Short mmCIF file of C-alpha atoms in Angstrom, two decimals:
data_model
loop_
_atom_site.label_atom_id
_atom_site.label_comp_id
_atom_site.label_asym_id
_atom_site.label_seq_id
_atom_site.Cartn_x
_atom_site.Cartn_y
_atom_site.Cartn_z
CA MET A 1 32.50 182.61 152.95
CA ILE A 2 32.64 183.08 156.72
CA PHE A 3 35.30 180.38 157.12
CA CYS A 4 37.68 181.87 154.49
CA MET A 5 37.50 185.24 156.11
CA TYR A 6 39.67 183.85 158.99
CA ASP A 7 41.63 180.83 158.25
CA TRP A 8 42.45 177.93 156.05
CA PHE A 9 41.70 175.77 159.19
CA ASP A 10 43.24 172.45 159.25
CA PHE A 11 45.22 172.90 156.13
CA PRO A 12 47.96 175.42 156.19
CA SER A 13 46.06 178.64 155.90
CA HIS A 14 37.24 184.76 153.61
CA ASP A 15 35.96 187.17 154.72
CA GLY A 16 42.87 187.04 156.52
CA ASP A 17 41.87 190.02 158.80
CA LEU A 18 40.42 193.37 157.36
CA VAL A 19 43.11 195.35 159.15
CA ILE A 20 45.68 194.33 156.46
CA TRP A 21 43.81 196.24 154.00
CA GLN A 22 45.36 199.29 155.66
CA PHE A 23 48.68 198.16 154.63
CA ALA A 24 47.70 198.91 151.03
CA LEU A 25 48.19 202.69 151.91
CA LEU A 26 51.80 202.11 152.29
CA ILE A 27 52.46 200.75 148.85
CA SER A 28 55.19 202.58 147.24
CA ARG A 29 54.64 205.76 145.01
CA LYS A 30 56.11 203.72 142.08
CA ALA A 31 53.24 201.32 142.34
CA GLY A 32 50.72 204.27 142.60
CA ARG A 33 52.27 205.99 139.49
CA HIS A 34 52.10 202.55 137.69
CA LEU A 35 48.31 202.33 138.44
CA ARG A 36 47.57 205.96 137.64
CA GLY A 37 49.13 205.68 134.20
CA LYS A 38 46.95 202.63 133.17
CA GLN A 39 43.87 203.17 130.82
CA PHE A 40 41.90 200.76 133.13
CA TYR A 41 42.52 203.07 136.25
CA GLN A 42 39.60 205.45 136.95
CA PRO A 43 39.70 207.82 139.95
CA ARG A 44 36.52 208.56 142.02
CA ARG A 45 34.71 211.50 141.13
CA TRP A 46 31.72 213.60 142.54
CA ARG A 47 28.20 213.00 141.24
CA SER A 48 28.23 216.08 139.11
CA GLU A 49 31.54 215.27 137.54
CA LEU A 50 30.35 211.74 136.86
CA GLN A 51 27.39 212.87 135.05
CA GLN A 52 29.46 215.40 132.87
CA THR A 53 31.93 212.65 131.91
CA ASN A 54 29.41 210.09 131.00
CA GLU A 55 27.67 212.77 128.69
CA GLU A 56 30.88 213.68 127.03
CA SER A 57 31.95 210.02 126.56
CA THR A 58 28.60 209.22 125.07
CA THR A 59 28.68 212.10 122.74
CA GLU A 60 32.21 211.33 121.69
CA ALA A 61 31.56 207.60 121.12
CA SER A 62 28.40 208.42 119.01
CA SER A 63 30.40 210.65 116.68
CA THR A 64 33.33 208.41 116.07
CA SER A 65 31.99 204.96 115.87
CA ALA A 66 28.92 202.84 116.49
CA PRO A 67 29.05 200.97 119.80
CA ARG A 68 27.71 197.48 120.29
CA SER A 69 24.03 197.47 120.96
CA LEU A 70 21.33 195.39 122.28
CA PRO A 71 18.16 194.06 120.46
CA GLY A 72 15.40 196.61 120.87
CA ARG A 73 17.39 199.26 122.62
CA ASP A 74 20.56 201.44 122.13
CA ILE A 75 23.45 201.08 124.47
CA GLN A 76 23.35 204.68 125.60
CA SER A 77 19.86 204.41 127.00
CA ILE A 78 20.79 201.08 128.63
CA SER A 79 23.78 202.87 130.48
CA ARG A 80 21.35 205.40 131.93
CA LEU A 81 19.34 202.61 133.69
CA VAL A 82 21.75 202.41 136.46
CA THR A 83 20.37 204.31 139.41
CA PRO A 84 22.08 207.85 140.13
CA GLU A 85 22.60 207.07 143.67
CA SER A 86 24.98 204.26 143.10
CA ASN A 87 27.62 206.70 141.66
CA VAL A 88 28.32 204.10 138.90
CA THR A 89 30.95 204.92 136.38
CA PRO A 90 30.31 202.84 133.23
CA ILE A 91 33.70 201.40 132.03
CA SER A 92 32.97 202.33 128.47
CA SER A 93 29.68 202.82 126.33
CA ASP A 94 29.32 199.09 126.07
CA PHE A 95 29.16 198.57 129.87
CA VAL A 96 26.44 199.43 132.34
CA GLY A 97 28.19 198.26 135.54
CA GLU A 98 31.12 199.42 137.63
CA ASP A 99 34.76 198.92 137.12
CA ALA A 100 35.69 196.56 140.02
CA ALA A 101 38.73 196.91 142.39
CA VAL A 102 39.44 200.46 141.35
CA PHE A 103 41.59 202.19 144.20
CA ASP A 104 42.54 205.74 143.76
CA PHE A 105 45.50 206.80 145.97
CA ARG A 106 44.75 210.47 145.24
CA ALA A 107 41.10 210.30 146.46
CA GLN A 108 42.07 208.73 149.83
CA LYS A 109 41.65 210.71 152.89
CA PHE A 110 43.71 210.18 155.92
CA SER A 111 40.89 210.88 158.16
CA SER A 112 38.74 208.31 156.47
CA TRP A 113 41.37 205.67 157.13
CA LEU A 114 41.84 206.92 160.63
CA TYR A 115 38.09 206.60 161.25
CA PHE A 116 38.17 203.02 159.70
CA THR A 117 40.96 202.10 162.17
CA GLY A 118 39.20 203.45 165.18
CA ILE A 119 35.88 201.71 164.16
CA LEU A 120 37.77 198.45 163.75
CA ALA A 121 39.23 198.73 167.04
CA VAL A 122 36.06 199.56 168.81
CA VAL A 123 34.24 196.89 166.97
CA SER A 124 36.89 194.30 167.90
CA ALA A 125 36.93 195.36 171.57
CA VAL A 126 33.15 195.14 171.93
CA MET A 127 32.81 191.84 170.18
CA TYR A 128 35.52 190.50 172.28
CA ILE A 129 33.98 191.62 175.64
CA ALA A 130 30.41 190.99 174.75
CA TRP A 131 30.88 187.60 172.73
CA ILE A 132 34.28 186.07 172.92
CA ASP A 133 35.63 186.63 176.41
CA PRO A 134 34.95 183.29 178.27
CA SER A 135 34.18 185.02 181.62
CA VAL A 136 31.66 187.63 180.40
CA GLY A 137 30.94 187.03 176.77
CA TYR A 138 27.69 185.41 175.41
CA GLY A 139 29.30 183.23 172.88
CA GLY A 140 29.98 180.31 174.98
CA HIS A 141 26.28 180.43 176.36
CA PHE A 142 25.25 180.44 172.71
CA ILE A 143 27.33 177.35 171.81
CA ARG A 144 26.36 175.65 175.09
CA ALA A 145 22.53 176.33 174.46
CA LEU A 146 22.86 174.66 170.93
CA SER A 147 24.88 171.76 172.35
CA SER A 148 22.04 171.19 174.91
CA ILE A 149 19.77 170.52 171.93
CA SER A 150 22.03 167.85 170.42
CA SER A 151 25.23 166.18 171.50
CA ASN A 152 26.23 165.58 167.82
CA HIS A 153 28.77 168.06 166.80
CA GLU A 154 27.68 167.90 163.19
CA VAL A 155 24.05 168.77 164.09
CA VAL A 156 25.38 171.67 166.17
CA MET A 157 27.50 172.94 163.23
CA LEU A 158 24.48 172.98 161.00
CA MET A 159 22.38 174.77 163.59
CA ILE A 160 25.03 177.55 163.70
CA LEU A 161 25.27 177.78 160.01
CA PHE A 162 21.55 177.90 159.63
CA ILE A 163 21.26 180.75 162.20
CA PHE A 164 24.09 182.71 160.62
CA ALA A 165 22.36 182.16 157.22
CA LEU A 166 19.02 183.35 158.60
CA VAL A 167 20.38 186.46 160.16
CA HIS A 168 22.91 187.44 157.27
CA SER A 169 20.76 186.57 154.14
CA GLY A 170 17.72 187.82 155.93
CA MET A 171 19.00 191.21 156.71
CA ALA A 172 20.43 191.37 153.15
CA SER A 173 17.00 190.67 151.82
CA PHE A 174 15.50 193.42 153.75
CA ARG A 175 18.34 195.87 153.08
CA ASP A 176 16.37 198.42 151.00
CA GLU A 177 13.46 198.60 153.74
CA GLY A 178 16.10 198.72 156.33
CA GLU A 179 18.12 201.56 154.82
CA ARG A 180 15.13 203.66 154.08
CA LEU A 181 13.95 203.23 157.75
CA ILE A 182 17.21 203.89 159.61
CA GLY A 183 19.76 204.83 156.90
CA GLU A 184 22.58 203.10 154.95
CA ARG A 185 25.25 203.40 157.61
CA ALA A 186 23.10 202.60 160.61
CA TYR A 187 21.81 199.47 158.84
CA ARG A 188 25.30 198.51 158.07
CA VAL A 189 26.15 198.70 161.71
CA VAL A 190 23.30 196.51 162.71
CA PHE A 191 24.04 194.01 159.93
CA ALA A 192 27.65 193.75 161.04
CA GLY A 193 26.88 193.66 164.73
CA LEU A 194 24.71 190.61 164.30
CA SER A 195 26.52 188.72 161.64
CA LEU A 196 29.98 188.90 163.01
CA PRO A 197 29.59 187.24 166.34
CA LEU A 198 27.87 184.29 164.48
CA ALA A 199 30.43 184.16 161.90
CA VAL A 200 33.09 183.88 164.69
CA SER A 201 31.09 181.20 166.42
CA ALA A 202 31.09 179.13 163.28
CA VAL A 203 34.75 179.44 162.64
CA VAL A 204 35.73 178.55 166.22
CA TYR A 205 33.48 175.63 166.45
CA PHE A 206 34.72 174.32 163.09
CA ILE A 207 38.32 174.67 164.18
CA ASN A 208 37.72 172.83 167.41
CA HIS A 209 35.78 169.95 165.98
CA ARG A 210 37.28 169.46 162.65
CA TYR A 211 38.45 165.95 163.48
CA ASP A 212 35.11 164.83 164.70
CA GLY A 213 32.86 162.51 162.91
CA VAL A 214 33.60 159.43 160.78
CA GLN A 215 36.82 159.31 158.91
CA MET A 216 35.73 158.57 155.33
CA TRP A 217 39.18 158.74 153.49
CA GLN A 218 42.82 159.66 154.04
CA LEU A 219 44.50 161.27 151.06
CA ARG A 220 47.21 163.35 152.68
CA THR A 221 50.07 161.07 151.75
CA VAL A 222 48.82 160.93 148.04
CA PRO A 223 51.43 162.72 145.82
CA GLY A 224 50.14 166.07 144.66
CA ILE A 225 47.27 166.31 147.18
CA HIS A 226 49.15 168.78 149.30
CA GLU A 227 49.73 171.16 146.35
CA LEU A 228 46.17 170.86 145.01
CA VAL A 229 44.59 171.73 148.24
CA TRP A 230 47.00 174.67 148.89
CA GLY A 231 46.34 176.00 145.38
CA LEU A 232 42.57 175.69 145.64
CA SER A 233 42.64 177.41 149.06
CA PHE A 234 44.72 180.17 147.69
CA LEU A 235 42.61 180.76 144.66
CA SER A 236 39.41 180.65 146.58
CA PHE A 237 40.47 184.10 148.23
CA PHE A 238 40.38 185.80 144.87
CA PHE A 239 36.85 184.79 144.31
CA LEU A 240 35.65 185.41 147.98
CA TYR A 241 36.58 189.03 148.36
CA PRO A 242 34.82 191.09 145.68
CA SER A 243 32.33 192.26 148.32
CA THR A 244 35.34 194.04 150.25
CA PHE A 245 36.59 196.08 147.33
CA ASN A 246 35.70 199.21 149.31
CA LEU A 247 36.52 198.65 152.95
CA LEU A 248 35.32 202.11 153.88
CA GLU A 249 31.86 201.04 152.89
CA VAL A 250 32.31 197.98 154.89
CA ALA A 251 33.01 199.88 157.90
CA ALA A 252 30.33 202.54 157.12
CA VAL A 253 32.86 205.27 156.87
CA ASP A 254 31.64 205.86 153.35
CA LYS A 255 27.95 205.33 152.68
CA PRO A 256 27.38 201.70 151.91
CA LYS A 257 26.06 200.97 148.48
CA MET A 258 24.94 197.95 146.43
CA HIS A 259 27.33 197.63 143.52
CA LEU A 260 26.97 196.31 140.20
CA TRP A 261 30.42 195.10 139.29
CA GLU A 262 31.22 194.02 135.78
CA THR A 263 35.11 193.62 135.33
CA GLY A 264 37.78 191.50 136.84
CA ILE A 265 36.63 188.41 138.52
CA MET A 266 32.97 189.14 137.56
CA ARG A 267 33.84 188.43 133.92
CA ILE A 268 34.51 184.71 135.03
CA THR A 269 31.46 184.36 137.15
CA ARG A 270 28.98 186.82 138.58
CA HIS A 271 28.86 184.93 141.83
CA PRO A 272 32.50 184.61 142.88
CA GLN A 273 31.67 184.15 146.49
CA MET A 274 29.76 180.94 145.77
CA VAL A 275 32.51 179.67 143.58
CA GLY A 276 35.19 180.69 146.09
CA GLN A 277 33.39 178.86 148.91
CA LEU A 278 32.88 175.71 146.69
CA MET A 279 36.77 175.57 146.00
CA TRP A 280 37.49 176.02 149.63
CA CYS A 281 35.07 173.35 150.70
CA VAL A 282 36.38 170.84 147.99
CA ALA A 283 40.00 171.53 149.22
CA HIS A 284 39.34 171.06 152.90
CA THR A 285 36.97 168.19 152.64
CA LEU A 286 39.66 166.50 150.47
CA TRP A 287 42.36 167.10 153.04
CA ILE A 288 40.51 166.32 156.24
CA GLY A 289 38.30 163.68 154.72
CA ASN A 290 35.79 163.07 157.63
CA SER A 291 31.94 163.42 157.94
CA PHE A 292 32.28 166.66 160.09
CA THR A 293 33.98 168.62 157.32
CA LEU A 294 31.78 167.13 154.62
CA THR A 295 28.58 168.12 156.66
CA THR A 296 30.01 171.64 157.20
CA SER A 297 30.88 172.11 153.58
CA LEU A 298 27.35 170.87 152.46
CA GLY A 299 25.82 173.43 154.87
CA LEU A 300 28.14 176.34 153.54
CA LEU A 301 27.22 175.53 150.02
CA ALA A 302 23.58 175.29 150.62
CA HIS A 303 23.73 178.84 152.07
CA HIS A 304 25.79 180.15 149.06
CA LEU A 305 23.54 178.54 146.57
CA PHE A 306 20.66 180.36 148.11
CA GLY A 307 22.70 183.51 148.07
CA VAL A 308 23.06 183.07 144.13
CA TRP A 309 19.24 183.13 143.62
CA ASN A 310 18.88 185.86 146.32
CA GLY A 311 21.67 188.02 144.91
CA ASP A 312 20.31 187.93 141.51
CA ARG A 313 16.81 188.88 142.79
CA ARG A 314 18.16 191.73 144.81
CA LEU A 315 20.26 193.24 142.04
CA ALA A 316 17.39 192.74 139.57
CA ALA A 317 15.07 194.73 141.93
CA ARG A 318 17.73 197.46 142.42
CA TYR A 319 19.03 197.85 138.93
CA GLY A 320 16.15 196.53 136.62
CA GLU A 321 17.06 196.27 133.02
CA ALA A 322 20.74 197.38 133.63
CA TYR A 323 21.20 194.16 135.54
CA GLU A 324 19.54 192.12 132.88
CA VAL A 325 22.30 193.34 130.51
CA VAL A 326 24.97 192.39 132.86
CA LYS A 327 23.37 189.07 133.44
CA LYS A 328 23.24 188.38 129.76
CA ARG A 329 27.06 188.65 129.37
CA THR A 330 28.05 186.95 132.62
CA SER A 331 27.44 183.34 133.99
CA ILE A 332 27.05 181.63 137.27
CA VAL A 333 29.18 178.69 136.24
CA PRO A 334 32.86 179.85 135.92
CA PHE A 335 33.95 180.62 132.14
CA GLY A 336 30.38 179.75 131.17
CA ALA A 337 29.56 183.11 129.25
CA ILE A 338 33.21 183.31 127.91
CA LEU A 339 32.83 179.76 126.42
CA GLU A 340 29.43 180.58 124.95
CA GLY A 341 30.76 183.82 123.42
CA ARG A 342 28.58 186.17 125.54
CA GLN A 343 31.61 187.64 127.36
CA ILE A 344 34.51 188.85 125.19
CA LEU A 345 37.72 189.24 127.42
CA PRO A 346 39.67 192.36 126.43
CA LYS A 347 43.27 191.92 125.19
CA ALA A 348 44.67 193.32 128.31
CA TYR A 349 42.41 191.46 130.62
CA HIS A 350 45.13 190.64 133.11
CA LYS A 351 45.47 194.38 133.86
CA GLU A 352 41.95 194.30 135.57
CA PHE A 353 43.89 192.13 138.30
CA LEU A 354 46.89 194.42 138.57
CA ARG A 355 45.14 196.55 141.24
CA VAL A 356 45.62 197.28 144.92
CA PRO A 357 42.71 195.13 146.29
CA TYR A 358 43.85 192.05 144.41
CA PHE A 359 47.46 192.67 145.61
CA VAL A 360 46.06 192.99 149.20
CA ILE A 361 44.22 189.67 148.76
CA VAL A 362 47.38 188.09 148.09
CA GLY A 363 48.72 189.36 151.48
CA VAL A 364 45.49 188.34 153.17
CA SER A 365 45.90 184.81 151.93
CA ILE A 366 49.54 184.64 152.91
CA GLY A 367 48.62 186.10 156.31
CA ALA A 368 45.87 183.53 156.97
CA TYR A 369 48.29 180.78 156.13
CA LEU A 370 50.73 182.01 158.60
CA SER A 371 48.31 182.80 161.28
CA HIS A 372 46.91 179.31 161.12
CA PRO A 373 48.52 177.93 164.33
CA TYR A 374 47.66 181.11 166.35
CA LEU A 375 43.97 180.69 165.42
CA GLN A 376 43.95 177.23 166.41
CA ILE A 377 45.52 178.04 169.84
CA ALA A 378 42.87 180.82 170.37
CA SER A 379 40.09 178.53 169.38
CA HIS A 380 40.97 175.85 171.78
CA TYR A 381 41.24 178.42 174.45
CA LEU A 382 37.53 179.07 174.05
CA HIS A 383 36.45 175.50 174.64
CA TRP A 384 33.33 176.06 172.31
#
């Protein structure tokens, strides 16, 4: 995921800069009216309103029709298993998770996005001075320290990825304890402050050394490879970005929460980031075709496979039986639950993608593609 946040690297181009999300606020009123008028659109409500709405919908559903139930437990009692602090609005009486990628224009506050812009500017400035700047930043020292251990660029790349995984997944694993100790917002700041510099180091090092190692194949001239790699890279962004559906939480403007998404891309796979990273790695390994890219891809996939297990464990601990309900009707392997009949797609499933965050993902993907040469120049300037 850390690579797809920034670029498509060697091939014409996650985690695409977060600033582009602000452009979503400038979408025309016509698009806003279109989204507001759809059944799948649900605005944000305060906790008291959420509880009242859920009680009314449960009463109405029980008086009109019998909802789908699970063995040994009625669906209404299952829906109440989601913890109140998560502010979850079940999509219907059949669902216990959240409706993903909902963006309410009417609920947005100018002050919140002003804070977001300011936080992003401050974080970027601090990270540049403290980590990226060749004259005073510590990023160069970090790379040189690892390079002193081994002169093999593939080994250094694996060490960078291992340190990032240790910090990123380690802090995610202790999120509950950390938030109880210092609060949700403070823990998010610490988490981002440690993860972002390491992610930038991995991205820059990959860009600068992507042609190192042994050339194993050369498929660039094969008809259709260019289109295949471009398509896989583009689609990978739709799987990689569910964790950023609410950017105000990412920047700790809103209180960060651990979400239990259940619609949109989650119907295809409940671990879209792993699938998106796999697609990106396959595309770029095919395109570049050397041992360095293959080694990098294996390191990234190992981290994401651990994330699959760790993510399931954390959600199960947070949501309990509610998560088990979601787990039963979703799958790790894309389309697995759909093919097995455990996930029934609604007739208007495509509407779950006609939402602002997914439109912005398209913009992010195109932006990453167009910014590719500039990212290469910036990476070479650092000499990492």
